[in-house]
Amino acid sequence: MPGSFGQGARIAADVGGTFTDIAFLTRDRLVASRKVPSTPPDYASGVVGGIVGLLDDLGVPAGSIGTVLHGCTVATNAILEGRGARTALLTTRGFRDVLELRRIRVPKLYDPLWTKPPPLVPRNLRLEVDERLAADGSVVRPLDEADVHAAIDRIRAANVEAVAVCYLHSHVDDRHERRTGEILSAALPDRFITLSCDVLPEIREYERTSTTVINAYVGPVVSAYVRSLAQKLRTAGIDGRLLVMQSSGGMIDADTVVREPVSIVECGPAAGVIGALCFSRGRGVDNIVTLDMGGTTAKASLIEDGRLLRTDEYEVGGSVSVSNQLVKGGGYALKKPLIDISEVGAGGGSIIWLDKAGQMKVGPISAGAVPGPVAYDRGGEDPTLTDANIVLGYLNPDALAGGTVPLAADKARAAIDERIARPLGIDVEIAAYGAHVIANASMIRAVKSVTTHRGRDPRAFTLLAFGGNGGINGVELARAMQIGRVVVPGSAGIFSAVGLLFSGIAVSHATAFMHPLHAIEPEAMAAGFDRIERLVAGRLDRPLEALSVIRQVDLRYSGQAFELTVGVPGGALSRAVVDGLAEAFEVEHERTYGHRFPGTKSVDSVSLRVTATLTGDETGDLAPPMEAGGPAPSEARREAYFGSDTGRVSTPVLTRAGLSDSPREGPLIIEDYDGTVLVPPRARARLDRFANIEIELDIDGNGRRGHA
């Protein structure tokens, strides 16, 4: 087998809260995979150990790997767990409390006891500098360098690890920020320095300040992780390029990640959506709702008309991470290009608990990889959704991941009985099924955030369920949303790692461009795009002709506080093209908000955006391999509980190869190496020619399901 692999092979590693997934593409376009437990706090050890183990199994020499593609949760976890760097903020005098004031939005309208999350920079480290630019970039007050040096003394005394600089109107003229950066770098060469003019040269003081602070806050943590991973790969004999997935869906080199770590805050979920996009193009399914359910969280996104939906408005660190304008204020504002993903704390490792009123809750706290679910028998005492799925009969009671993760089913049952069922005075199976239903209800929030909250009818979409647990919850979640078709792709449990294999190298950048649309000269807009395109081409170190370029513009009605992004046609920009952007904006406004004001309200531009993707063989621009293989083994049966309406049912347990292209009635349990698929009653499953499991549901008018 070693002779079948030349130099330049690609291998992917995706780190999750419970498992790390490794995927390797063979020459015959089959995915070889390995699933290993994640290894917090040193995630790099698990990544390298998994890669080396898979290569050894395949007989592939480490030196043949030309590219390691990586997705991780390091930046996100640093925010969620409060483990980022001790950070200081230098800001214009009078703007010290921008992080505290935030926006006048709350995520829970009728919760008077809700408290906003504490700023990532405490007030004593938010340091004012005497300087001021006007909105047009003219100097109102020169930069007082003595204030900067005084701030440096405070930074040293407070043992600050990272410094963010965000001055008023620096997106128009960055001279004061640049000079401050020079002074800081000279005086504090060992600190992580972030300037807002590098990270986000756009309007809105809170969003710009918050994004710059996030970059500084996660910078040292991400830098240490990436450098550690690169060193461990070299030690293992893997000298290929290390590329990391961005939140926007393209790969970037490790050095860029170290400079701008905010770009990978949601990189793990992004890889799964890229895999779904490959699936969409390869199978001709243009409209997809993705459900990526792993060990810690569940993520939803949308592919519409064969295209990703992207956003530059996001919040991270709240109970639900979203870009939706209808749910704001619960986290930290992150204004960077991202794939539009909604995320909730509902995964296989999510802990089942009772609140003070005795109501059952699932998540958002997770047992993670250590100690993990009670059934893993690694010291965990709190029951999790995985433990509930074992009690219900959905998961193999003996082992997961092809037998590599042995389970103690009796301990899972005892934990749910002791912690949940007995305090509630109910049967242990009813308690476990209740947790299953609650988890689905939580995930519905994520699906609604990218569908109904954005004016999309979920019934017009196919649900693509993946991740280690997506196949278990996907069908009943689809039923609740009245989605009639669910597809569980091949390699579903490692689908984000597969998505990494087929991701291109890409860079996105935006700059402020604030003008009434009718007053914009086409030449001025073209010049703005040309500047950004030269910048991204420089970052990719390629001529513009070698790049696939997407142009976009942010537009809004005059007086609106937020904008929508629309595409700009390629080629020369004429008066007709610029004027046509108003119609494109109004179509998107009506689709998103349900109304428009044609010809009655002026439209303004806010920002110009460019995404450039490297084209050619090195991007791995291939359809994802989903070939079936192997004979169908003999079936087993297992008792599974489907709610009080159905009760316990002796359910066939088979592998994917045990299905055929003829629909088979549920209930069924389909066990893969990397995940389990649950086909409940009133659903039918078949296997397509690419070994994807297609599930058709019986949907009544209310999308009803069985009850516990």
XYZ file of C-alpha atoms in Angstrom:
708
model
C 0.000 0.000 0.000
C 2.767 2.590 0.637
C 3.619 2.616 -3.054
C 0.105 3.764 -3.941
C 0.612 7.119 -2.255
C 2.834 9.792 -3.702
C 4.088 13.002 -2.166
C 1.474 15.598 -1.394
C -1.255 13.446 0.156
C -3.830 15.262 2.301
C -4.946 14.228 5.767
C -7.527 16.027 7.907
C -8.059 16.244 11.652
C -11.114 17.771 13.316
C -11.060 18.236 17.097
C -14.381 18.009 18.899
C -15.347 18.246 22.526
C -15.390 14.461 22.928
C -13.689 12.896 19.903
C -10.990 13.866 17.428
C -11.757 12.690 13.895
C -9.066 11.839 11.343
C -9.823 11.416 7.624
C -7.499 10.406 4.801
C -8.370 10.255 1.111
C -6.958 7.216 -0.662
C -6.057 7.140 -4.330
C -9.242 5.237 -5.130
C -11.156 8.109 -3.508
C -12.316 6.260 -0.436
C -12.160 7.860 2.972
C -10.098 6.032 5.569
C -10.845 7.281 9.055
C -10.035 6.982 12.715
C -11.940 8.297 15.728
C -9.942 8.853 18.919
C -10.830 10.556 22.223
C -9.892 14.240 22.384
C -7.100 15.001 24.817
C -7.744 18.216 26.748
C -5.908 20.330 27.646
C -3.244 19.168 25.143
C -5.448 18.623 22.097
C -2.415 18.512 19.796
C -1.302 15.179 21.285
C -4.622 13.565 20.367
C -4.468 15.000 16.839
C -0.949 13.751 16.136
C -1.584 10.406 17.836
C -4.696 9.861 15.702
C -2.912 10.834 12.475
C 0.086 8.594 13.160
C -2.168 5.694 14.166
C -4.233 5.917 10.971
C -1.136 6.218 8.752
C 0.400 3.184 10.461
C -2.801 1.183 9.889
C -2.746 2.109 6.197
C 0.986 1.562 5.780
C 1.400 5.130 4.547
C 4.731 6.817 5.365
C 4.443 10.045 7.349
C 6.752 11.776 4.879
C 4.205 11.349 2.082
C 1.785 13.784 3.720
C 1.999 17.101 1.912
C -0.833 18.884 3.718
C -2.452 18.565 7.130
C -5.888 20.200 7.205
C -7.205 21.082 10.634
C -10.342 22.263 12.365
C -10.508 22.864 16.094
C -12.467 24.438 18.935
C -9.495 25.986 20.722
C -10.531 29.619 20.175
C -14.205 28.972 20.955
C -13.392 27.024 24.110
C -11.076 29.782 25.332
C -14.054 32.176 25.225
C -16.669 29.775 26.592
C -14.456 28.643 29.455
C -12.897 32.043 30.224
C -9.379 30.705 29.582
C -8.164 33.429 27.260
C -5.212 35.709 27.841
C -5.158 38.535 30.373
C -5.959 41.362 27.987
C -5.755 45.163 28.036
C -7.561 47.590 25.729
C -6.252 50.963 24.568
C -9.066 53.183 23.354
C -9.941 56.792 22.640
C -10.533 58.903 25.736
C -14.214 58.787 26.579
C -14.803 55.350 25.023
C -13.549 53.202 27.858
C -16.920 51.589 28.492
C -17.945 50.621 24.961
C -17.485 46.939 25.862
C -19.685 47.405 28.931
C -22.462 49.368 27.227
C -22.722 46.936 24.278
C -26.012 47.109 22.361
C -29.418 47.560 23.943
C -30.410 43.979 23.198
C -31.206 41.077 25.505
C -31.609 37.442 24.404
C -34.485 36.741 26.805
C -37.221 39.352 26.663
C -39.105 38.245 29.776
C -36.174 37.410 32.058
C -35.620 40.388 34.382
C -32.833 38.520 36.205
C -30.756 37.993 33.072
C -27.249 39.437 33.348
C -24.961 40.171 30.441
C -21.635 38.325 30.267
C -18.682 40.182 31.809
C -16.423 41.999 29.335
C -13.355 40.064 28.254
C -11.296 43.058 29.430
C -11.960 44.265 33.006
C -12.471 47.998 33.463
C -9.123 48.589 35.203
C -7.378 47.320 32.056
C -9.402 49.436 29.631
C -6.965 52.325 29.244
C -7.838 55.682 27.672
C -5.498 57.484 25.299
C -5.848 61.151 24.425
C -6.427 61.182 20.630
C -9.384 61.793 18.324
C -10.187 61.555 14.643
C -13.315 62.934 13.020
C -15.631 60.776 10.935
C -13.843 61.896 7.760
C -10.438 60.924 9.178
C -9.246 64.445 9.953
C -7.346 64.909 13.220
C -9.385 66.495 16.001
C -6.818 65.741 18.701
C -3.297 64.431 17.960
C -2.116 61.177 19.480
C -0.617 61.760 22.937
C 2.274 59.304 22.966
C 2.831 59.972 26.661
C -0.546 58.332 27.321
C 0.564 55.286 25.346
C 3.758 54.988 27.405
C 1.752 55.382 30.611
C -0.500 52.567 29.425
C 2.572 50.421 28.812
C 3.617 50.873 32.443
C 0.142 49.752 33.554
C 0.298 46.764 31.221
C 3.638 45.624 32.598
C 2.515 46.040 36.194
C -0.658 44.008 35.587
C 1.135 41.112 33.821
C -1.002 41.570 30.724
C -0.418 38.990 27.964
C -2.291 40.624 25.085
C -3.178 44.180 24.065
C -6.035 45.340 21.837
C -6.036 48.829 20.304
C -9.264 50.353 19.005
C -9.479 54.098 18.360
C -12.476 56.053 17.133
C -12.802 56.197 13.317
C -9.572 54.267 12.699
C -11.395 52.432 9.905
C -11.210 55.721 7.953
C -7.622 56.666 8.874
C -5.395 54.283 10.794
C -2.445 56.626 11.488
C -2.962 56.794 15.263
C -3.457 53.066 15.646
C -0.420 52.316 13.500
C 1.809 54.605 15.561
C 0.462 53.116 18.796
C 1.194 49.642 17.440
C 4.791 50.633 16.688
C 5.288 51.922 20.234
C 3.703 48.839 21.807
C 5.688 46.389 19.682
C 8.955 48.100 20.552
C 8.226 48.248 24.282
C 6.381 44.924 24.628
C 7.857 42.536 22.044
C 6.648 39.453 23.947
C 2.991 40.548 24.106
C 0.272 39.742 21.559
C -0.682 43.077 19.939
C -3.909 43.534 17.937
C -4.957 46.670 16.024
C -8.570 47.115 14.956
C -7.442 48.532 11.593
C -5.895 45.123 10.841
C -8.731 43.002 12.187
C -11.859 44.979 11.258
C -11.556 48.260 9.306
C -15.326 48.832 9.344
C -17.919 50.980 11.131
C -19.605 50.361 14.525
C -17.537 51.006 17.613
C -18.900 48.197 19.781
C -18.587 45.469 17.157
C -15.142 46.684 16.090
C -13.931 46.912 19.689
C -15.408 43.538 20.637
C -13.904 41.765 17.609
C -10.487 43.300 18.231
C -10.620 42.292 21.891
C -11.637 38.730 21.006
C -8.653 38.495 18.659
C -6.310 39.613 21.442
C -8.015 37.477 24.097
C -7.668 34.192 22.176
C -4.377 35.119 20.473
C -1.848 33.657 22.932
C -3.934 30.500 23.450
C -4.349 29.846 19.723
C -0.724 30.729 18.964
C 0.546 28.303 21.584
C -1.727 25.546 20.287
C -0.867 25.987 16.603
C 2.877 26.112 17.303
C 2.638 23.061 19.543
C 0.713 21.139 16.885
C 3.205 22.093 14.171
C 6.122 20.989 16.351
C 4.493 17.656 17.243
C 3.752 16.985 13.568
C 7.393 17.629 12.655
C 8.548 15.350 15.462
C 6.285 12.637 14.036
C 7.947 13.045 10.636
C 5.096 15.006 9.031
C 6.648 18.073 7.408
C 3.765 19.062 5.133
C 1.914 22.371 5.256
C -0.442 22.930 8.174
C -3.651 24.610 7.031
C -6.467 25.581 9.374
C -10.127 26.053 8.533
C -11.516 29.581 8.899
C -14.975 30.395 10.170
C -15.742 31.699 6.671
C -15.150 28.289 5.120
C -11.674 28.519 3.522
C -8.313 27.216 4.662
C -5.467 29.502 5.715
C -1.874 28.819 6.654
C -0.788 28.464 10.259
C 1.167 31.754 10.281
C -1.980 33.692 9.336
C -3.908 31.946 12.109
C -1.293 33.041 14.631
C -1.645 36.676 13.479
C -5.450 36.681 13.280
C -6.848 33.905 15.492
C -10.330 35.449 15.538
C -10.754 34.006 12.041
C -11.004 30.438 13.401
C -13.465 30.948 16.273
C -16.113 28.803 14.528
C -13.816 26.824 12.228
C -14.878 23.327 13.313
C -18.572 23.754 12.432
C -17.587 25.503 9.191
C -15.807 22.374 7.944
C -18.992 20.338 8.242
C -20.934 22.863 6.178
C -18.222 22.771 3.494
C -18.663 19.001 3.402
C -22.412 19.539 3.009
C -21.761 21.948 0.128
C -19.675 19.268 -1.609
C -22.516 16.824 -1.019
C -24.994 19.317 -2.483
C -22.972 19.806 -5.655
C -22.202 16.125 -6.103
C -25.779 14.941 -5.573
C -27.760 17.811 -7.097
C -29.563 18.652 -3.828
C -29.657 22.445 -3.858
C -31.558 23.217 -0.638
C -30.200 21.677 2.558
C -30.528 22.313 6.278
C -27.420 20.900 7.948
C -27.526 19.357 11.413
C -24.086 18.699 12.872
C -24.484 17.100 16.300
C -21.328 16.111 18.101
C -20.383 15.477 21.683
C -20.772 19.024 23.014
C -22.933 21.093 20.675
C -25.386 20.891 17.798
C -24.956 23.204 14.828
C -27.343 24.137 12.035
C -26.705 25.957 8.778
C -28.329 26.464 5.397
C -27.352 25.744 1.810
C -29.755 27.528 -0.503
C -29.786 27.187 -4.275
C -26.482 25.342 -3.984
C -24.787 28.236 -2.154
C -23.529 28.772 1.373
C -25.102 31.522 3.425
C -22.467 33.731 5.013
C -22.737 36.515 7.546
C -20.514 39.050 9.246
C -22.704 39.492 12.338
C -22.206 36.842 14.983
C -22.231 36.353 18.721
C -20.118 33.807 20.522
C -20.180 32.779 24.157
C -23.928 32.915 24.811
C -26.396 30.087 25.396
C -26.843 29.961 21.630
C -24.210 31.217 19.189
C -26.030 32.873 16.305
C -25.913 35.542 13.633
C -29.668 36.134 13.786
C -30.858 39.680 14.439
C -33.848 38.299 16.361
C -31.668 36.731 19.072
C -28.970 39.149 20.189
C -27.183 40.294 23.287
C -26.307 36.982 24.933
C -22.680 36.734 23.835
C -19.716 38.701 22.546
C -20.071 40.437 19.183
C -17.831 39.014 16.473
C -17.984 40.928 13.181
C -15.997 38.811 10.743
C -16.973 36.810 7.663
C -18.451 33.497 8.825
C -20.593 30.756 7.432
C -24.040 31.413 8.880
C -24.154 28.778 11.624
C -26.374 28.580 14.686
C -25.030 26.564 17.601
C -26.608 25.305 20.834
C -25.200 23.348 23.753
C -26.815 19.999 22.942
C -24.552 17.051 22.160
C -23.938 13.497 23.183
C -21.916 14.637 26.177
C -24.474 17.237 27.331
C -25.305 16.696 30.993
C -28.883 15.916 32.034
C -29.788 17.769 35.236
C -32.671 19.115 37.296
C -33.039 22.820 38.011
C -34.243 24.250 41.328
C -37.851 23.864 40.258
C -37.300 20.195 39.509
C -37.483 20.596 35.735
C -35.259 18.441 33.555
C -32.590 20.224 31.495
C -30.091 18.967 28.921
C -26.861 20.981 28.594
C -25.350 23.378 27.842
C -22.693 22.015 30.228
C -20.959 18.977 28.748
C -19.016 16.109 30.262
C -16.587 16.518 27.354
C -13.875 13.975 26.638
C -12.801 13.866 30.271
C -14.489 12.373 32.204
C -17.112 11.913 29.471
C -20.483 10.171 29.828
C -21.022 7.856 32.786
C -21.085 4.885 30.407
C -17.475 5.580 29.394
C -16.520 4.514 32.950
C -13.823 7.178 33.280
C -15.069 8.733 36.478
C -18.082 10.616 35.164
C -20.993 10.803 37.595
C -23.421 13.138 35.811
C -25.712 11.404 33.280
C -25.496 12.654 29.712
C -27.507 12.380 26.520
C -25.270 9.493 25.443
C -26.200 7.662 28.653
C -29.879 8.302 27.877
C -29.460 6.912 24.343
C -27.927 3.746 25.800
C -30.853 3.326 28.201
C -33.301 3.828 25.321
C -31.548 1.144 23.291
C -30.499 3.529 20.519
C -26.758 3.002 21.059
C -24.864 -0.244 21.232
C -24.685 -1.073 24.967
C -21.285 -2.760 24.673
C -19.038 -0.352 22.731
C -18.840 2.541 20.250
C -16.452 3.425 17.402
C -16.002 -0.109 16.168
C -15.428 -1.461 19.639
C -12.667 0.997 20.559
C -14.780 2.750 23.211
C -16.170 0.129 25.641
C -19.334 1.069 27.521
C -20.743 0.309 30.951
C -24.470 0.374 30.184
C -25.447 -0.575 33.723
C -23.705 2.507 35.118
C -25.476 4.752 32.599
C -28.846 3.375 33.652
C -28.039 3.695 37.362
C -26.940 7.344 36.954
C -30.141 8.384 35.180
C -32.214 6.462 37.707
C -30.479 8.045 40.710
C -30.052 11.622 39.438
C -33.180 12.083 37.310
C -35.847 9.341 37.411
C -36.197 8.810 41.160
C -36.214 12.542 42.075
C -38.984 13.029 39.465
C -40.838 9.858 40.489
C -40.840 8.409 36.955
C -39.514 5.326 35.205
C -35.897 5.446 34.069
C -36.857 4.944 30.401
C -39.368 7.779 30.526
C -36.673 9.995 32.049
C -34.212 9.022 29.303
C -36.806 9.638 26.584
C -37.628 12.994 28.140
C -33.959 13.965 27.808
C -34.070 12.914 24.146
C -37.144 15.109 23.535
C -35.631 18.087 25.402
C -32.419 17.855 23.383
C -34.463 17.912 20.170
C -36.352 20.989 21.394
C -33.046 22.726 22.050
C -31.771 21.889 18.577
C -34.960 23.215 17.008
C -33.811 26.668 18.175
C -30.700 26.294 16.030
C -32.641 25.115 12.981
C -35.228 27.883 13.305
C -32.475 30.468 13.600
C -31.239 29.673 10.081
C -34.657 28.983 8.527
C -37.908 30.496 9.821
C -36.150 33.395 11.530
C -34.654 34.263 8.155
C -37.846 33.926 6.193
C -37.103 30.414 4.885
C -39.643 27.580 4.985
C -37.842 24.489 6.350
C -40.344 22.208 4.582
C -38.700 23.147 1.275
C -35.343 21.749 2.428
C -33.703 18.367 2.982
C -32.125 17.809 6.397
C -28.543 16.532 6.138
C -27.686 14.965 9.511
C -24.090 14.247 10.462
C -21.689 14.313 13.375
C -21.447 11.454 15.830
C -24.997 12.002 17.093
C -26.757 13.656 14.155
C -28.138 10.366 12.916
C -29.822 9.642 16.254
C -31.716 12.903 16.683
C -32.013 14.087 13.082
C -35.198 12.285 12.054
C -37.368 13.323 15.002
C -36.052 16.888 14.793
C -36.996 16.935 11.111
C -40.458 15.623 11.988
C -40.938 18.459 14.486
C -39.963 20.978 11.780
C -42.148 19.179 9.183
C -39.134 18.392 7.027
C -40.075 15.270 5.095
C -36.652 14.010 4.027
C -33.454 13.317 5.965
C -30.139 12.181 4.503
C -27.308 10.736 6.583
C -24.213 10.807 4.349
C -21.416 8.284 4.300
C -18.692 9.030 6.839
C -21.337 11.018 8.744
C -19.599 10.721 12.108
C -16.400 12.283 10.741
C -18.099 14.564 8.229
C -16.357 17.734 9.382
C -12.988 16.045 8.809
C -14.211 14.995 5.344
C -15.223 18.610 4.712
C -11.671 19.669 5.502
C -10.353 17.352 2.787
C -12.362 19.196 0.148
C -11.863 22.770 1.301
C -10.004 25.334 -0.761
C -7.488 27.887 0.469
C -9.322 31.202 0.784
C -9.025 34.706 2.204
C -11.805 37.232 2.853
C -11.481 40.944 3.525
C -13.822 43.922 3.819
C -13.450 47.679 4.057
C -15.834 50.511 4.819
C -17.502 52.102 1.763
C -20.262 54.402 2.982
C -22.154 56.190 0.227
C -25.722 56.577 -1.065
C -25.995 53.939 -3.761
C -27.363 56.354 -6.368
C -24.348 58.659 -5.844
C -21.670 55.985 -6.263
C -19.548 56.314 -9.367
C -18.907 52.840 -10.847
C -15.220 53.687 -11.161
C -14.989 54.440 -7.414
C -16.597 51.135 -6.461
C -14.382 49.275 -8.924
C -11.289 50.941 -7.450
C -12.393 49.884 -3.964
C -12.793 46.281 -5.049
C -9.449 46.375 -6.871
C -7.662 47.463 -3.677
C -9.182 44.609 -1.682
C -8.446 42.089 -4.429
C -4.776 43.092 -4.516
C -4.646 42.720 -0.742
C -6.141 39.203 -0.689
C -3.991 38.132 -3.650
C -0.956 39.265 -1.671
C -2.052 37.274 1.353
C -2.432 34.165 -0.793
C 0.853 34.905 -2.592
C -0.774 34.248 -5.951
C -1.611 36.375 -8.993
C -5.227 37.462 -9.134
C -5.740 35.376 -12.278
C -5.131 32.190 -10.250
C -7.928 33.015 -7.825
C -11.679 32.561 -7.878
C -13.013 35.914 -6.657
C -16.426 36.730 -5.189
C -17.400 40.385 -4.787
C -20.111 41.506 -2.373
C -21.457 44.748 -0.964
C -23.295 45.462 2.289
C -26.423 47.569 1.692
C -29.177 49.033 3.852
C -32.042 51.458 3.623
C -31.004 54.937 4.677
C -31.508 55.194 8.425
C -31.360 51.448 9.077
C -28.915 50.242 11.724
C -28.001 46.962 10.038
C -27.419 45.844 6.498
C -27.726 42.859 4.177
C -25.018 41.469 1.910
C -25.662 41.013 -1.811
C -23.443 39.738 -4.587
C -21.820 42.022 -7.132
C -21.460 40.644 -10.683
C -17.938 40.071 -11.926
C -16.417 42.022 -14.760
C -16.630 45.742 -15.414
C -18.896 47.784 -13.147
C -21.281 49.946 -15.129
C -23.948 52.386 -14.020
C -26.576 49.740 -14.740
C -24.797 47.171 -12.554
C -24.523 49.585 -9.614
C -28.169 50.633 -9.930
C -29.197 46.981 -10.159
C -27.761 46.350 -6.692
C -30.715 48.227 -5.192
C -33.159 45.687 -6.655
C -30.992 42.784 -5.454
C -30.986 44.302 -1.974
C -34.744 44.787 -1.912
C -35.336 41.181 -3.000
C -33.119 39.962 -0.155
C -34.769 42.379 2.292
C -38.214 41.042 1.428
C -37.052 37.434 1.692
C -35.449 38.072 5.080
C -37.918 40.474 6.707
C -41.080 39.990 4.664
C -41.341 43.494 3.197
C -39.589 46.030 0.963
C -39.900 49.705 -0.024
C -39.342 49.808 -3.786
C -38.574 53.279 -5.032
C -39.597 54.990 -1.781
C -36.460 54.709 0.370
C -32.866 55.431 -0.535
C -30.352 52.574 -0.356
C -26.855 53.116 1.071
C -23.699 51.053 0.753
C -21.732 50.339 3.938
C -18.878 47.946 3.116
C -17.218 46.196 0.200
C -16.255 42.519 0.560
C -14.045 40.159 -1.400
C -13.526 36.424 -0.931
C -10.716 34.894 -2.988
C -10.240 31.126 -3.247
C -7.185 29.438 -4.674
C -8.171 27.328 -7.664
C -6.413 24.279 -9.038
C -5.554 20.787 -7.847
C -4.098 21.860 -4.504
C -7.515 22.979 -3.232
C -8.850 19.427 -3.241
C -11.808 20.493 -5.364
C -13.423 17.048 -5.527
C -16.817 15.547 -4.812
C -16.830 13.793 -1.439
C -16.378 10.014 -1.753
C -19.413 8.143 -0.526
C -19.011 4.687 -2.064
C -20.618 1.725 -0.352
C -18.617 -1.388 0.356
C -18.743 -4.787 1.948
C -21.430 -7.449 2.135
C -24.399 -7.046 4.411
C -23.787 -8.897 7.714
C -26.505 -10.755 9.544
C -28.932 -8.615 11.503
C -29.289 -8.466 15.262
C -32.196 -7.068 17.264
C -32.356 -4.792 20.294
C -35.165 -3.476 22.445
C -35.608 0.285 21.869
C -38.051 2.709 23.486
C -39.905 5.232 21.288
C -42.141 7.056 23.766
C -45.367 6.105 25.484
C -47.367 6.003 22.246
C -45.183 3.229 20.837
C -43.368 1.835 23.868
C -40.557 -0.699 23.604
C -40.055 -2.336 20.231
C -37.777 -5.186 19.207
C -35.781 -3.263 16.623
C -33.528 -4.612 13.846
C -29.884 -3.558 14.208
C -27.871 -3.550 10.979
C -25.005 -1.833 9.243
C -25.288 0.623 6.379
C -24.483 -2.169 3.946
C -27.534 -4.020 5.253
C -29.848 -1.527 3.548
C -30.785 -1.655 -0.111
C -32.269 0.796 -2.580
C -35.752 -0.418 -1.611
C -37.318 1.571 1.250
C -37.467 -0.287 4.547
C -39.903 0.620 7.297
C -38.674 1.759 10.687
C -37.944 1.298 13.430
C -34.349 0.500 12.508
C -30.974 1.069 14.140
C -28.069 1.401 11.707
C -24.611 1.200 13.248
C -21.522 2.605 11.501
C -17.999 2.783 12.825
C -18.321 6.528 13.292
C -21.958 6.925 14.314
C -25.434 5.474 14.714
C -28.574 6.231 12.699
C -31.991 5.893 14.304
C -34.962 5.359 11.982
C -38.049 5.631 14.216
C -41.535 4.352 13.445
C -43.406 6.163 10.659
C -40.214 6.554 8.652
C -38.586 4.579 5.846
C -34.881 4.218 5.025
C -33.091 3.243 1.846
C -29.527 3.349 0.550
C -28.710 5.366 -2.553
C -25.945 4.412 -4.988
C -23.405 6.499 -3.055
C -24.175 4.746 0.273
C -26.070 7.720 1.678
C -28.990 6.764 3.902
C -32.166 8.474 2.690
C -35.023 8.593 5.183
C -38.568 9.591 4.240
C -40.927 10.651 7.055
C -44.672 10.534 7.506
C -45.547 14.129 8.429
C -49.008 15.102 9.647
C -50.298 18.648 9.707
C -48.835 19.359 13.132
C -45.545 17.528 12.767
C -46.587 15.470 15.805
C -44.502 12.749 17.378
C -44.836 10.272 20.236
C -44.716 11.550 23.799
C -42.920 10.323 26.877
